[in-house]
Coordinates of C-alpha atoms in Angstrom, one line a residue:
M1 CA 3.3 -25.2 -32.5
N2 CA 1.3 -27.8 -31.9
A3 CA 1.3 -29.4 -28.3
F4 CA 2.2 -32.4 -29.6
L5 CA 5.6 -31.2 -31.4
R6 CA 8.4 -28.9 -30.4
F7 CA 11.7 -28.2 -32.2
D8 CA 15.0 -26.1 -31.2
P9 CA 16.5 -25.6 -34.5
S10 CA 19.4 -24.3 -31.9
N11 CA 21.1 -28.0 -30.6
R12 CA 19.2 -29.9 -33.3
R13 CA 16.1 -31.0 -30.4
L14 CA 12.6 -32.5 -31.3
S15 CA 10.0 -33.2 -28.7
L16 CA 7.1 -34.9 -30.3
N17 CA 4.6 -37.8 -28.9
A18 CA 3.5 -39.7 -31.6
R19 CA 0.7 -41.6 -29.0
D20 CA -0.7 -38.0 -30.2
P21 CA -3.8 -38.7 -32.5
N22 CA -3.0 -35.2 -34.0
F23 CA 0.4 -37.5 -35.2
Y24 CA -1.0 -40.4 -35.9
R25 CA -4.0 -39.4 -37.6
E26 CA -1.8 -37.6 -40.4
P27 CA 1.9 -38.1 -39.5
N28 CA 2.4 -36.1 -43.3
K29 CA 1.6 -33.1 -41.7
T30 CA 4.6 -33.3 -38.9
Y31 CA 7.0 -35.0 -41.6
A32 CA 6.4 -31.8 -43.8
A33 CA 6.9 -29.6 -40.5
I34 CA 10.0 -31.8 -39.9
H35 CA 11.5 -31.5 -43.5
A36 CA 11.5 -27.4 -42.9
A37 CA 13.3 -26.8 -39.7
M38 CA 15.2 -29.1 -39.5
P39 CA 15.4 -33.1 -41.3
T40 CA 17.5 -34.6 -39.0
F41 CA 17.2 -34.1 -35.0
F42 CA 17.3 -35.6 -31.1
W43 CA 13.9 -37.1 -30.5
E44 CA 13.8 -36.0 -26.5
E45 CA 11.2 -39.0 -26.2
Q46 CA 13.4 -41.4 -28.0
K47 CA 16.7 -40.3 -26.6
R48 CA 17.8 -41.6 -30.4
W49 CA 18.7 -39.8 -33.4
Y50 CA 17.0 -39.3 -35.9
F51 CA 17.1 -38.8 -40.0
T52 CA 14.4 -38.1 -42.5
G53 CA 16.2 -36.9 -45.9
Y54 CA 15.4 -39.6 -48.6
D55 CA 19.6 -39.0 -49.2
Q56 CA 20.2 -39.6 -46.0
V57 CA 18.4 -42.2 -45.2
N58 CA 18.7 -44.1 -48.2
A59 CA 23.1 -44.3 -47.4
L60 CA 22.4 -45.0 -44.0
L61 CA 20.6 -48.2 -45.1
R62 CA 23.5 -48.8 -47.5
D63 CA 26.6 -47.8 -45.6
R64 CA 28.0 -50.9 -44.0
R65 CA 28.6 -48.7 -40.8
F66 CA 25.3 -49.1 -39.2
G67 CA 23.6 -52.8 -38.9
R68 CA 20.5 -54.9 -37.6
Q69 CA 22.7 -56.5 -34.6
I70 CA 25.4 -54.9 -32.3
T71 CA 25.9 -57.7 -30.0
H72 CA 28.2 -59.7 -33.1
I73 CA 31.2 -56.9 -32.2
A74 CA 30.8 -56.3 -28.8
S75 CA 29.5 -57.6 -25.7
R76 CA 25.7 -55.9 -23.9
E77 CA 28.7 -55.3 -21.3
E78 CA 30.9 -53.0 -23.1
L79 CA 28.0 -51.1 -24.7
G80 CA 26.3 -51.2 -21.2
L81 CA 23.4 -52.2 -23.0
P82 CA 20.8 -53.6 -20.1
E83 CA 20.1 -57.9 -20.0
P84 CA 17.3 -59.2 -22.2
K85 CA 14.4 -59.1 -19.6
P86 CA 13.5 -63.1 -18.3
H87 CA 9.6 -62.4 -19.9
L88 CA 10.6 -62.2 -23.6
A89 CA 12.9 -65.6 -24.2
D90 CA 10.6 -66.9 -26.5
F91 CA 10.0 -64.0 -28.3
D92 CA 14.1 -63.1 -28.0
R93 CA 14.6 -67.0 -29.0
A94 CA 12.4 -66.5 -32.2
E95 CA 14.2 -63.0 -33.1
S96 CA 17.9 -64.8 -32.6
K97 CA 17.9 -65.8 -36.1
S98 CA 16.0 -63.9 -38.3
L99 CA 16.9 -62.2 -41.1
L100 CA 15.9 -58.4 -40.1
E101 CA 18.0 -59.2 -37.1
L102 CA 21.4 -60.4 -38.3
E103 CA 24.5 -59.0 -40.4
P104 CA 26.7 -60.6 -42.8
P105 CA 27.8 -63.5 -42.6
E106 CA 25.2 -64.7 -41.3
H107 CA 22.8 -62.8 -43.1
T108 CA 24.0 -63.7 -46.3
R109 CA 23.7 -67.3 -46.1
L110 CA 20.3 -66.8 -44.9
R111 CA 19.0 -64.4 -47.0
T112 CA 20.4 -67.1 -49.8
L113 CA 19.0 -70.0 -48.6
V114 CA 15.2 -68.4 -48.4
N115 CA 16.1 -65.8 -52.0
R116 CA 15.3 -69.2 -54.4
A117 CA 11.7 -68.7 -53.4
F118 CA 11.3 -65.1 -53.4
V119 CA 12.4 -64.0 -56.7
S120 CA 10.1 -62.1 -58.9
R121 CA 9.6 -65.2 -61.8
Q122 CA 8.7 -67.4 -59.0
I123 CA 6.7 -64.8 -57.9
E124 CA 4.9 -63.3 -60.9
R125 CA 2.9 -67.0 -61.7
L126 CA 0.7 -66.2 -58.6
K127 CA -0.8 -63.8 -60.2
P128 CA -3.5 -65.5 -61.6
E129 CA -4.2 -66.7 -57.9
I130 CA -4.1 -63.7 -56.5
A131 CA -6.4 -62.9 -59.1
A132 CA -8.7 -65.6 -58.5
L133 CA -8.6 -65.0 -54.7
A134 CA -9.8 -61.4 -55.0
H135 CA -12.4 -61.9 -57.7
Q136 CA -13.8 -64.7 -55.3
L137 CA -14.1 -62.2 -52.1
I138 CA -16.0 -59.8 -54.1
D139 CA -17.9 -62.3 -54.7
G140 CA -18.9 -62.8 -51.3
F141 CA -19.8 -59.2 -50.2
E142 CA -20.7 -57.8 -54.0
K143 CA -24.6 -58.4 -53.1
Y144 CA -25.1 -56.6 -49.9
G145 CA -24.2 -53.1 -51.1
E146 CA -21.2 -52.6 -48.6
V147 CA -18.3 -54.3 -46.4
E148 CA -15.5 -53.8 -44.2
L149 CA -12.7 -54.1 -46.5
L150 CA -10.1 -55.1 -44.0
D151 CA -11.5 -58.0 -42.7
R152 CA -13.2 -59.3 -45.4
F153 CA -10.6 -58.6 -48.5
A154 CA -7.1 -56.4 -46.8
E155 CA -6.0 -59.2 -44.2
I156 CA -7.0 -62.8 -46.0
I157 CA -5.2 -62.3 -49.4
P158 CA -1.8 -61.2 -48.0
V159 CA -1.8 -64.2 -45.4
T160 CA -3.7 -67.0 -48.2
V161 CA -0.6 -66.0 -50.1
I162 CA 2.0 -66.0 -47.7
A163 CA 0.6 -68.9 -46.0
K164 CA 0.2 -71.6 -49.2
M165 CA 3.5 -69.9 -50.5
I166 CA 5.3 -71.5 -47.5
G167 CA 2.7 -74.4 -46.6
V168 CA 0.7 -73.5 -43.4
P169 CA -2.8 -74.9 -44.0
L170 CA -5.6 -72.6 -45.1
D171 CA -7.2 -73.3 -41.8
M172 CA -4.9 -72.1 -39.5
C173 CA -5.0 -68.4 -41.5
R174 CA -7.1 -66.9 -38.5
Q175 CA -4.3 -67.8 -36.3
L176 CA -1.9 -67.4 -38.2
L177 CA -2.9 -63.2 -37.4
D178 CA -3.7 -63.4 -34.2
W179 CA -0.2 -64.2 -33.6
S180 CA 1.5 -62.1 -36.3
H181 CA -0.8 -59.0 -34.2
D182 CA 0.5 -59.9 -31.4
Y183 CA 4.3 -60.3 -31.9
V184 CA 4.4 -57.2 -33.9
R185 CA 3.5 -55.0 -30.8
M186 CA 6.9 -55.3 -29.9
Y187 CA 7.9 -52.7 -32.3
Q188 CA 6.0 -50.6 -31.5
F189 CA 6.5 -46.8 -29.3
G190 CA 5.1 -46.8 -25.6
K191 CA 4.7 -51.0 -25.4
T192 CA 3.6 -52.1 -21.8
R193 CA 3.7 -55.3 -20.2
E194 CA 0.9 -56.8 -21.6
D195 CA 1.9 -56.2 -24.9
E196 CA 5.6 -57.6 -24.0
D197 CA 3.3 -60.7 -22.7
R198 CA 1.5 -61.0 -25.6
A199 CA 4.1 -61.0 -27.7
N200 CA 6.1 -63.4 -26.2
R201 CA 3.4 -65.9 -26.0
A202 CA 2.7 -65.3 -30.0
A203 CA 6.2 -66.1 -30.4
A204 CA 5.9 -69.4 -28.5
E205 CA 2.9 -71.0 -29.4
F206 CA 4.5 -69.9 -33.0
A207 CA 7.7 -71.4 -32.8
D208 CA 6.0 -74.7 -31.5
Y209 CA 3.9 -74.8 -34.8
V210 CA 6.3 -74.3 -36.8
I211 CA 8.3 -77.0 -35.8
R212 CA 5.6 -79.5 -35.8
L213 CA 5.0 -78.7 -39.2
A214 CA 8.9 -78.7 -40.0
A215 CA 9.0 -82.2 -38.7
E216 CA 5.6 -83.6 -40.8
R217 CA 7.3 -81.8 -43.9
R218 CA 10.0 -83.8 -43.4
N219 CA 8.4 -86.6 -43.5
D220 CA 6.1 -85.2 -46.8
P221 CA 7.8 -83.2 -48.7
R222 CA 5.7 -81.0 -51.1
D223 CA 5.8 -77.9 -53.5
D224 CA 6.2 -75.3 -50.4
L225 CA 8.5 -72.9 -49.4
L226 CA 9.1 -75.3 -46.0
T227 CA 10.2 -77.7 -47.8
L228 CA 12.1 -75.7 -49.8
M229 CA 13.9 -74.4 -46.5
L230 CA 14.5 -77.7 -44.9
S231 CA 16.4 -78.8 -47.8
P232 CA 20.2 -77.8 -48.8
A233 CA 22.0 -75.1 -50.7
R234 CA 23.7 -75.7 -53.8
D235 CA 26.8 -76.1 -51.5
G236 CA 25.1 -78.6 -49.0
Q237 CA 24.0 -76.1 -46.3
Y238 CA 21.4 -76.7 -43.9
L239 CA 18.9 -74.1 -41.9
T240 CA 19.2 -74.7 -38.2
E241 CA 16.0 -75.6 -36.3
E242 CA 16.4 -71.4 -34.3
E243 CA 17.1 -70.6 -38.3
L244 CA 14.0 -71.9 -39.5
V245 CA 11.9 -71.1 -37.0
S246 CA 12.8 -67.4 -36.9
T247 CA 12.7 -67.5 -40.5
T248 CA 8.8 -68.8 -41.0
I249 CA 8.6 -66.6 -38.7
V250 CA 9.5 -63.5 -40.3
L251 CA 7.8 -63.9 -43.9
L252 CA 5.0 -65.7 -42.4
N253 CA 4.7 -61.6 -40.5
A254 CA 6.7 -59.7 -42.9
G255 CA 4.5 -61.3 -45.6
H256 CA 1.1 -60.2 -45.1
E257 CA 0.8 -57.4 -42.1
A258 CA 2.4 -54.5 -43.8
T259 CA 0.3 -55.2 -47.5
V260 CA -2.4 -55.7 -45.4
H261 CA -1.9 -52.0 -43.9
Q262 CA -1.0 -50.9 -47.1
I263 CA -4.2 -52.3 -49.3
G264 CA -6.4 -50.3 -46.7
N265 CA -4.4 -47.5 -46.6
A266 CA -4.1 -46.4 -50.4
V267 CA -8.4 -47.6 -51.1
N268 CA -8.7 -44.6 -48.9
L269 CA -6.3 -42.8 -50.2
I270 CA -7.4 -43.1 -53.7
L271 CA -10.7 -42.5 -52.9
R272 CA -10.0 -39.3 -51.0
S273 CA -8.5 -38.1 -54.2
G274 CA -11.2 -37.6 -56.4
L275 CA -9.0 -38.8 -59.0
D276 CA -10.7 -40.9 -62.0
H277 CA -9.9 -44.8 -61.1
Q278 CA -10.4 -46.2 -64.2
T279 CA -6.9 -44.1 -65.3
M280 CA -4.7 -44.8 -62.7
F281 CA -5.9 -48.6 -63.8
A282 CA -6.1 -48.4 -67.5
D283 CA -3.1 -50.1 -68.2
P284 CA 0.1 -51.9 -66.7
R285 CA 2.8 -49.1 -66.2
A286 CA -0.2 -47.2 -65.0
T287 CA -0.9 -49.4 -62.2
E288 CA 3.1 -49.8 -61.7
L289 CA 3.3 -45.6 -61.1
T290 CA -0.1 -46.1 -58.7
V291 CA 0.0 -48.7 -56.6
E292 CA 4.5 -46.7 -56.3
E293 CA 2.9 -43.6 -55.3
S294 CA 0.4 -45.2 -52.9
F295 CA 3.7 -46.5 -50.9
R296 CA 5.5 -43.2 -51.5
I297 CA 2.5 -41.3 -49.7
S298 CA 1.4 -43.7 -47.5
A299 CA 4.0 -45.9 -46.2
P300 CA 2.8 -49.3 -43.9
V301 CA 5.8 -49.4 -42.2
H302 CA 7.5 -46.2 -40.5
I303 CA 10.8 -46.5 -38.8
F304 CA 13.9 -48.6 -39.2
H305 CA 16.8 -48.5 -36.1
R306 CA 20.6 -49.1 -37.1
W307 CA 23.0 -49.5 -34.9
V308 CA 26.4 -47.8 -35.3
L309 CA 29.1 -49.9 -35.7
E310 CA 32.4 -47.7 -35.1
D311 CA 32.8 -44.6 -34.0
L312 CA 32.2 -42.1 -36.6
E313 CA 30.1 -38.5 -38.0
F314 CA 27.0 -38.6 -40.3
D315 CA 25.2 -35.1 -41.4
G316 CA 27.3 -33.4 -39.0
I317 CA 26.1 -36.0 -36.0
P318 CA 29.1 -37.5 -34.3
L319 CA 27.4 -40.9 -33.3
R320 CA 29.7 -43.6 -31.0
K321 CA 29.7 -47.6 -31.5
G322 CA 27.2 -49.2 -29.8
D323 CA 24.2 -45.8 -30.2
E324 CA 21.1 -46.4 -31.8
V325 CA 19.7 -44.5 -34.5
G326 CA 16.2 -44.4 -36.2
L327 CA 15.0 -43.8 -40.1
I328 CA 11.8 -42.4 -40.8
L329 CA 11.4 -44.2 -43.8
A330 CA 7.8 -42.4 -44.4
A331 CA 9.2 -39.1 -43.7
A332 CA 12.5 -39.6 -46.3
N333 CA 9.5 -40.3 -48.9
L334 CA 8.1 -37.0 -48.3
D335 CA 11.8 -34.8 -48.5
P336 CA 10.9 -32.3 -51.2
K337 CA 14.2 -32.5 -52.6
K338 CA 13.3 -35.6 -54.4
F339 CA 9.7 -35.4 -54.7
T340 CA 7.8 -32.1 -56.2
D341 CA 5.0 -31.2 -54.3
P342 CA 5.5 -34.5 -51.8
L343 CA 2.1 -33.8 -49.8
T344 CA 0.1 -34.6 -52.7
F345 CA -0.9 -37.9 -54.3
K346 CA 0.0 -38.0 -57.9
P347 CA -0.4 -41.6 -59.2
D348 CA 1.3 -40.7 -62.1
R349 CA 4.6 -39.4 -60.4
D350 CA 7.4 -40.8 -61.9
E351 CA 10.3 -39.4 -59.9
G352 CA 12.2 -42.6 -58.4
I353 CA 11.8 -45.2 -56.4
S354 CA 10.5 -44.5 -52.4
L355 CA 12.2 -46.5 -49.7
S356 CA 9.0 -47.7 -48.6
F357 CA 11.1 -51.5 -48.8
G358 CA 14.0 -50.0 -47.5
A359 CA 17.7 -50.4 -49.5
G360 CA 20.7 -52.1 -48.8
I361 CA 21.1 -56.1 -48.1
H362 CA 18.2 -55.8 -45.8
F363 CA 15.8 -54.7 -48.8
C364 CA 12.5 -56.3 -48.0
I365 CA 12.6 -59.5 -49.6
G366 CA 8.6 -59.7 -50.2
A367 CA 8.7 -56.6 -51.9
P368 CA 7.9 -58.4 -55.7
L369 CA 5.4 -60.3 -53.6
A370 CA 3.9 -56.9 -51.9
R371 CA 4.0 -55.5 -55.5
L372 CA 2.1 -58.0 -56.8
E373 CA -0.9 -58.7 -55.0
M374 CA -1.5 -54.4 -54.9
Q375 CA -1.3 -54.3 -58.9
T376 CA -3.2 -57.2 -59.4
A377 CA -6.1 -56.7 -56.4
L378 CA -6.7 -53.1 -56.5
P379 CA -7.2 -52.9 -60.4
I380 CA -9.6 -55.8 -59.6
L381 CA -11.7 -53.8 -56.5
F382 CA -12.1 -50.7 -58.6
D383 CA -13.0 -52.5 -61.3
R384 CA -16.1 -54.7 -59.8
L385 CA -17.0 -52.1 -57.7
P386 CA -16.8 -48.8 -59.7
N387 CA -18.9 -46.7 -57.7
M388 CA -17.5 -47.5 -54.1
R389 CA -17.4 -44.6 -51.6
L390 CA -16.0 -44.3 -47.7
L391 CA -19.5 -45.5 -46.1
R392 CA -17.8 -43.7 -42.7
E393 CA -14.6 -41.7 -41.8
P394 CA -12.0 -44.4 -41.8
V395 CA -10.4 -45.4 -38.0
V396 CA -6.4 -45.0 -38.5
K397 CA -5.0 -47.5 -35.8
D398 CA -3.3 -46.3 -32.6
V399 CA 0.2 -47.6 -33.6
Y400 CA 3.2 -45.6 -34.7
H401 CA 5.0 -46.5 -36.8
F402 CA 3.5 -49.3 -38.1
H403 CA 0.6 -46.8 -40.0
G404 CA -2.9 -48.3 -41.2
L405 CA -6.0 -48.2 -40.3
D406 CA -8.4 -50.5 -37.6
R407 CA -11.4 -50.0 -40.1
L408 CA -11.9 -49.4 -43.5
D409 CA -16.1 -49.2 -44.3
L410 CA -17.0 -48.9 -47.9
A411 CA -20.6 -49.1 -49.8
W412 CA -21.4 -48.8 -53.7

């Protein structure tokens, strides 16, 4: 067995060093080994149970006995949870009303208010704008014969689109990226005090900016998402200031962070496959399947966590109220019981949707936007640069559970 991975099938225990490059550079190989040995296991280093089977993860995402929040039904003292860290006060405040962290009825109310801007028919109107931006960016580097794609293309498209949707001036995009990169450090395994301090500082600056921008919009309403969030819903309800800050931050972060990774992951995947990209993007249906397959086999977000809201048993594991469990979406996407030959990239695969966007009430609100950006930008990129190739070995980020590249150098 690999040094970074040890199984104990007798009691479903697993030891796995998530910071080992042999794991995070090619996690799919490890996921295949986990499926073969024990898809449900107690991860020693993380000190909680994890689930990787497609059916189990899909069920858990929809099971209301599990939630993103726990302190709405029990106090920290009751659950034996540590008190919040003082040096993370600004981060905790920004997360306090996050769509990602709430349960009904608060979650239902917030999601209803925000969902007005993310329905598919609204998102589809952005396609010409995304296409024009993709062409503009390629115009800027095509003549040089090479490019680092993440910095010049993959980062710019999603952050520009979500900033314009929300109503953030485009000259703030670089700052948004910096805040977002620091903010999401809180979600990685093995985070340090420096990571926490940077995330807290980013949260404070991010929140202050959103409050200032909201004040401007109250005086100067525009046709953007921020103005929409400042207006009442049909029942007359408004977002509070805390809700507005949390929601804007999560939309800006989620609206670009994963898509940046996925554009890089997909281009790397397609170039390595040696398959004909003209066939992959021959028509809208082929493009849709290609993009879905890239999300399945190279998901940008690998893990969601859930709190256990009542004593129960799941997959033979007794769980207590207040336990936290992990759902490895990227591994569920590779379940051989669901997908044939799951480690192989098959752009025409049509075996049902992956779990990369989650499921249930917390299904990713930005999924239509992420899919549209991918389905629009990738065909343009491969059409404009048909001889594109890897210039050097891509650098995988030293971050788990976000899977993406630090660099993707291409030539043509």
